Amino acid sequence: MAAALSHAEAWSGDNVMAHLNQASATIDCQSLDAPLNTLAYADQQVRREWEQQLHNPAATAQEKTDLQNRWTIVDADNLKALKDIIRTCGWPTSKAASHSAWLLSQHADRDIAFQKQARDLLEASVKAGTGAARDLAYLADRIAVAEDRPQEYGTQFTLSDECHMQMSPIDSLEKANARRHAIGLPSVEEYEAEGRRHFIAASCPAQVN
């Protein structure tokens, strides 16, 4: 789970796509904060809408399908734009741009080879003092889950349906909490409780195990 990026503008689907095209049209390696923030905002906007649908019992099946289709398009276009940026510029050197690039990489689940490339670049950025260690933890866990390996930080959960959320396997709860504490993340238990508040549908029973 990643915090939504703030933005004053309310975007429609068409408006998001227009901004995506604008962001990737010209790449200036010295000024990546704004274009990457644009892509990251589109990433978060479609996910905010999905979360709102979860808590809206009146949402229709067609509305859910339409949003899922738009989500797929946004992620695919974001990935293409991010690949172009990294191919041209390497990993971003500002903290803000690095965080946005991480967010887009985190959601590039259809291209694990790229996620691994991003992880390695982000790891070097963390060592250089630009990238965030917590971003690296999320991406490393994401890749581990995709490869059926235990995660080390307990950042990844699966939703089997709108009422059931379960943590993907971890190597050790005690070790995961120690690692999380070392990089300023709340405990696995606190994180899971927050996830349930956000991602369990309003129509579900109050207590779901």
mmCIF file of C-alpha atoms in Angstrom:
data_model
loop_
_atom_site.group_PDB
_atom_site.id
_atom_site.type_symbol
_atom_site.label_atom_id
_atom_site.label_comp_id
_atom_site.label_asym_id
_atom_site.label_seq_id
_atom_site.Cartn_x
_atom_site.Cartn_y
_atom_site.Cartn_z
ATOM 1 C CA MET A 1 0.000 0.000 0.000
ATOM 2 C CA ALA A 2 1.330 3.388 -0.918
ATOM 3 C CA ALA A 3 0.104 6.788 0.174
ATOM 4 C CA ALA A 4 -1.728 8.745 -2.522
ATOM 5 C CA LEU A 5 0.051 11.760 -3.967
ATOM 6 C CA SER A 6 -1.833 15.012 -3.426
ATOM 7 C CA HIS A 7 -3.076 17.001 -6.405
ATOM 8 C CA ALA A 8 -5.686 19.728 -6.702
ATOM 9 C CA GLU A 9 -7.008 18.693 -10.105
ATOM 10 C CA ALA A 10 -9.794 16.135 -10.486
ATOM 11 C CA TRP A 11 -8.953 14.073 -13.554
ATOM 12 C CA SER A 12 -11.225 12.155 -15.860
ATOM 13 C CA GLY A 13 -9.863 9.080 -17.613
ATOM 14 C CA ASP A 14 -9.272 11.038 -20.838
ATOM 15 C CA ASN A 15 -7.509 13.804 -18.935
ATOM 16 C CA VAL A 16 -5.196 11.287 -17.277
ATOM 17 C CA MET A 17 -4.209 9.859 -20.650
ATOM 18 C CA ALA A 18 -3.520 13.327 -22.055
ATOM 19 C CA HIS A 19 -1.200 14.123 -19.152
ATOM 20 C CA LEU A 20 0.558 10.771 -19.526
ATOM 21 C CA ASN A 21 1.284 11.517 -23.173
ATOM 22 C CA GLN A 22 2.533 14.985 -22.273
ATOM 23 C CA ALA A 23 4.786 13.648 -19.509
ATOM 24 C CA SER A 24 6.563 11.172 -21.770
ATOM 25 C CA ALA A 25 6.718 13.343 -24.902
ATOM 26 C CA THR A 26 10.017 15.062 -24.056
ATOM 27 C CA ILE A 27 12.508 13.740 -21.532
ATOM 28 C CA ASP A 28 14.720 16.243 -19.726
ATOM 29 C CA CYS A 29 16.976 14.249 -17.420
ATOM 30 C CA GLN A 30 17.643 17.318 -15.282
ATOM 31 C CA SER A 31 13.939 17.933 -14.619
ATOM 32 C CA LEU A 32 12.255 14.619 -13.864
ATOM 33 C CA ASP A 33 10.277 15.581 -10.760
ATOM 34 C CA ALA A 34 7.258 17.027 -12.582
ATOM 35 C CA PRO A 35 6.797 14.386 -15.317
ATOM 36 C CA LEU A 36 7.266 11.509 -12.886
ATOM 37 C CA ASN A 37 4.869 13.112 -10.420
ATOM 38 C CA THR A 38 2.328 13.340 -13.249
ATOM 39 C CA LEU A 39 2.671 9.619 -13.933
ATOM 40 C CA ALA A 40 2.543 8.796 -10.230
ATOM 41 C CA TYR A 41 -0.593 10.883 -9.806
ATOM 42 C CA ALA A 42 -2.323 8.944 -12.584
ATOM 43 C CA ASP A 43 -1.251 5.719 -10.858
ATOM 44 C CA GLN A 44 -2.753 6.823 -7.570
ATOM 45 C CA GLN A 45 -5.886 8.412 -9.027
ATOM 46 C CA VAL A 46 -7.179 5.187 -10.556
ATOM 47 C CA ARG A 47 -6.418 3.335 -7.326
ATOM 48 C CA ARG A 48 -8.238 5.969 -5.286
ATOM 49 C CA GLU A 49 -11.269 5.451 -7.493
ATOM 50 C CA TRP A 50 -11.034 1.686 -6.946
ATOM 51 C CA GLU A 51 -10.894 2.190 -3.187
ATOM 52 C CA GLN A 52 -13.950 4.444 -3.371
ATOM 53 C CA GLN A 53 -15.779 1.739 -5.319
ATOM 54 C CA LEU A 54 -14.974 -0.787 -2.596
ATOM 55 C CA HIS A 55 -16.784 1.402 -0.093
ATOM 56 C CA ASN A 56 -19.702 2.134 -2.432
ATOM 57 C CA PRO A 57 -22.292 -0.676 -2.341
ATOM 58 C CA ALA A 58 -24.135 1.006 -5.225
ATOM 59 C CA ALA A 59 -21.237 0.554 -7.677
ATOM 60 C CA THR A 60 -22.395 -1.524 -10.641
ATOM 61 C CA ALA A 61 -20.592 -4.426 -12.280
ATOM 62 C CA GLN A 62 -20.138 -2.340 -15.429
ATOM 63 C CA GLU A 63 -18.600 0.525 -13.470
ATOM 64 C CA LYS A 64 -16.174 -1.911 -11.860
ATOM 65 C CA THR A 65 -15.247 -3.385 -15.243
ATOM 66 C CA ASP A 66 -14.756 0.049 -16.799
ATOM 67 C CA LEU A 67 -12.482 1.125 -13.955
ATOM 68 C CA GLN A 68 -10.451 -2.080 -14.133
ATOM 69 C CA ASN A 69 -9.939 -1.569 -17.876
ATOM 70 C CA ARG A 70 -8.800 2.021 -17.333
ATOM 71 C CA TRP A 71 -6.507 0.865 -14.520
ATOM 72 C CA THR A 72 -4.844 -1.608 -16.903
ATOM 73 C CA ILE A 73 -4.329 1.094 -19.531
ATOM 74 C CA VAL A 74 -2.875 3.591 -17.055
ATOM 75 C CA ASP A 75 -0.406 1.046 -15.672
ATOM 76 C CA ALA A 76 0.694 -0.017 -19.158
ATOM 77 C CA ASP A 77 1.232 3.570 -20.306
ATOM 78 C CA ASN A 78 3.020 4.453 -17.070
ATOM 79 C CA LEU A 79 5.388 1.519 -17.510
ATOM 80 C CA LYS A 80 6.230 2.515 -21.066
ATOM 81 C CA ALA A 81 6.930 6.102 -20.017
ATOM 82 C CA LEU A 82 9.056 5.010 -17.045
ATOM 83 C CA LYS A 83 11.099 2.641 -19.202
ATOM 84 C CA ASP A 84 11.766 5.484 -21.635
ATOM 85 C CA ILE A 85 12.919 7.712 -18.782
ATOM 86 C CA ILE A 86 15.218 5.112 -17.242
ATOM 87 C CA ARG A 87 16.609 4.112 -20.629
ATOM 88 C CA THR A 88 17.474 7.745 -21.319
ATOM 89 C CA CYS A 89 18.422 9.033 -17.869
ATOM 90 C CA GLY A 90 19.016 6.094 -15.551
ATOM 91 C CA TRP A 91 17.405 6.094 -12.116
ATOM 92 C CA PRO A 92 16.256 9.589 -11.032
ATOM 93 C CA THR A 93 18.648 11.422 -8.746
ATOM 94 C CA SER A 94 16.208 13.564 -6.751
ATOM 95 C CA LYS A 95 14.351 12.073 -3.787
ATOM 96 C CA ALA A 96 10.939 13.080 -5.137
ATOM 97 C CA ALA A 97 11.562 11.641 -8.593
ATOM 98 C CA SER A 98 13.077 8.480 -7.120
ATOM 99 C CA HIS A 99 9.961 7.940 -5.019
ATOM 100 C CA SER A 100 7.689 8.402 -8.025
ATOM 101 C CA ALA A 101 9.810 6.022 -10.101
ATOM 102 C CA TRP A 102 9.615 3.460 -7.299
ATOM 103 C CA LEU A 103 5.822 3.736 -7.165
ATOM 104 C CA LEU A 104 5.514 3.073 -10.888
ATOM 105 C CA SER A 105 7.986 0.182 -10.677
ATOM 106 C CA GLN A 106 6.069 -1.274 -7.740
ATOM 107 C CA HIS A 107 2.985 -1.540 -9.924
ATOM 108 C CA ALA A 108 4.762 -2.948 -13.004
ATOM 109 C CA ASP A 109 3.744 -6.478 -12.049
ATOM 110 C CA ARG A 110 3.422 -7.637 -15.641
ATOM 111 C CA ASP A 111 7.152 -7.100 -16.209
ATOM 112 C CA ILE A 112 9.108 -8.670 -13.367
ATOM 113 C CA ALA A 113 12.365 -8.396 -15.313
ATOM 114 C CA PHE A 114 11.920 -4.627 -15.309
ATOM 115 C CA GLN A 115 10.979 -4.675 -11.624
ATOM 116 C CA LYS A 116 14.271 -6.436 -10.882
ATOM 117 C CA GLN A 117 16.168 -3.852 -12.898
ATOM 118 C CA ALA A 118 14.387 -1.091 -10.990
ATOM 119 C CA ARG A 119 15.139 -2.802 -7.671
ATOM 120 C CA ASP A 120 18.857 -2.921 -8.454
ATOM 121 C CA LEU A 121 18.900 0.711 -9.551
ATOM 122 C CA LEU A 122 16.927 1.759 -6.483
ATOM 123 C CA GLU A 123 19.279 -0.199 -4.222
ATOM 124 C CA ALA A 124 22.213 1.762 -5.630
ATOM 125 C CA SER A 125 20.224 4.970 -5.132
ATOM 126 C CA VAL A 126 19.566 4.066 -1.488
ATOM 127 C CA LYS A 127 23.284 3.470 -0.939
ATOM 128 C CA ALA A 128 23.982 6.853 -2.521
ATOM 129 C CA GLY A 129 21.574 8.520 -0.094
ATOM 130 C CA THR A 130 18.927 9.507 -2.636
ATOM 131 C CA GLY A 131 16.495 6.587 -2.715
ATOM 132 C CA ALA A 132 14.340 5.613 0.260
ATOM 133 C CA ALA A 133 15.044 2.349 2.082
ATOM 134 C CA ARG A 134 11.336 1.791 2.696
ATOM 135 C CA ASP A 135 10.650 2.038 -1.048
ATOM 136 C CA LEU A 136 13.290 -0.619 -1.648
ATOM 137 C CA ALA A 137 11.679 -2.837 1.000
ATOM 138 C CA TYR A 138 8.304 -2.679 -0.735
ATOM 139 C CA LEU A 139 9.760 -3.456 -4.155
ATOM 140 C CA ALA A 140 11.947 -6.296 -2.873
ATOM 141 C CA ASP A 141 8.915 -7.862 -1.187
ATOM 142 C CA ARG A 142 6.826 -7.425 -4.329
ATOM 143 C CA ILE A 143 9.389 -9.326 -6.380
ATOM 144 C CA ALA A 144 9.767 -12.024 -3.724
ATOM 145 C CA VAL A 145 6.020 -12.685 -3.730
ATOM 146 C CA ALA A 146 5.953 -12.848 -7.539
ATOM 147 C CA GLU A 147 8.706 -15.468 -7.381
ATOM 148 C CA ASP A 148 6.990 -17.460 -4.607
ATOM 149 C CA ARG A 149 9.651 -16.548 -2.058
ATOM 150 C CA PRO A 150 8.996 -15.352 1.515
ATOM 151 C CA GLN A 151 8.961 -11.586 1.856
ATOM 152 C CA GLU A 152 11.271 -9.945 4.378
ATOM 153 C CA TYR A 153 9.271 -6.872 5.391
ATOM 154 C CA GLY A 154 5.650 -8.051 5.278
ATOM 155 C CA THR A 155 4.501 -5.315 2.917
ATOM 156 C CA GLN A 156 2.464 -7.438 0.514
ATOM 157 C CA PHE A 157 -1.060 -8.766 0.998
ATOM 158 C CA THR A 158 -3.465 -10.551 -1.307
ATOM 159 C CA LEU A 159 -7.193 -9.898 -1.641
ATOM 160 C CA SER A 160 -8.969 -13.158 -2.479
ATOM 161 C CA ASP A 161 -12.228 -11.213 -2.679
ATOM 162 C CA GLU A 162 -13.674 -7.961 -1.361
ATOM 163 C CA CYS A 163 -13.881 -9.315 2.195
ATOM 164 C CA HIS A 164 -10.704 -11.348 2.664
ATOM 165 C CA MET A 165 -7.170 -9.990 2.880
ATOM 166 C CA GLN A 166 -4.207 -12.169 3.779
ATOM 167 C CA MET A 167 -0.512 -11.432 4.137
ATOM 168 C CA SER A 168 1.727 -13.182 1.646
ATOM 169 C CA PRO A 169 4.232 -15.522 3.369
ATOM 170 C CA ILE A 170 7.088 -13.939 5.333
ATOM 171 C CA ASP A 171 10.291 -15.518 6.581
ATOM 172 C CA SER A 172 9.651 -14.512 10.214
ATOM 173 C CA LEU A 173 7.204 -12.102 11.833
ATOM 174 C CA GLU A 174 9.762 -11.135 14.478
ATOM 175 C CA LYS A 175 12.488 -10.500 11.904
ATOM 176 C CA ALA A 176 10.091 -8.631 9.618
ATOM 177 C CA ASN A 177 9.078 -6.284 12.434
ATOM 178 C CA ALA A 178 12.731 -5.694 13.324
ATOM 179 C CA ARG A 179 13.553 -4.839 9.721
ATOM 180 C CA ARG A 180 10.509 -2.567 9.489
ATOM 181 C CA HIS A 181 11.491 -0.748 12.678
ATOM 182 C CA ALA A 182 15.001 -0.185 11.302
ATOM 183 C CA ILE A 183 13.658 1.736 8.300
ATOM 184 C CA GLY A 184 10.864 3.593 10.080
ATOM 185 C CA LEU A 185 7.870 1.442 9.120
ATOM 186 C CA PRO A 186 5.111 0.514 11.589
ATOM 187 C CA SER A 187 4.752 -3.081 12.740
ATOM 188 C CA VAL A 188 3.267 -5.731 10.476
ATOM 189 C CA GLU A 189 0.232 -5.869 12.772
ATOM 190 C CA GLU A 190 -0.391 -2.113 12.515
ATOM 191 C CA TYR A 191 0.121 -2.202 8.759
ATOM 192 C CA GLU A 192 -2.337 -5.057 8.347
ATOM 193 C CA ALA A 193 -4.976 -3.231 10.408
ATOM 194 C CA GLU A 194 -4.553 -0.141 8.224
ATOM 195 C CA GLY A 195 -4.886 -2.272 5.105
ATOM 196 C CA ARG A 196 -8.135 -3.771 6.313
ATOM 197 C CA ARG A 197 -9.572 -0.311 6.927
ATOM 198 C CA HIS A 198 -8.698 0.758 3.396
ATOM 199 C CA PHE A 199 -9.212 -2.323 1.263
ATOM 200 C CA ILE A 200 -12.044 -4.348 2.793
ATOM 201 C CA ALA A 201 -15.388 -3.460 1.208
ATOM 202 C CA ALA A 202 -17.977 -1.586 3.256
ATOM 203 C CA SER A 203 -20.492 -4.391 2.754
ATOM 204 C CA CYS A 204 -18.245 -6.975 4.462
ATOM 205 C CA PRO A 205 -18.756 -8.184 8.052
ATOM 206 C CA ALA A 206 -17.079 -6.004 10.660
ATOM 207 C CA GLN A 207 -14.641 -8.749 11.644
ATOM 208 C CA VAL A 208 -13.028 -10.778 8.863
ATOM 209 C CA ASN A 209 -10.361 -13.383 9.549
#
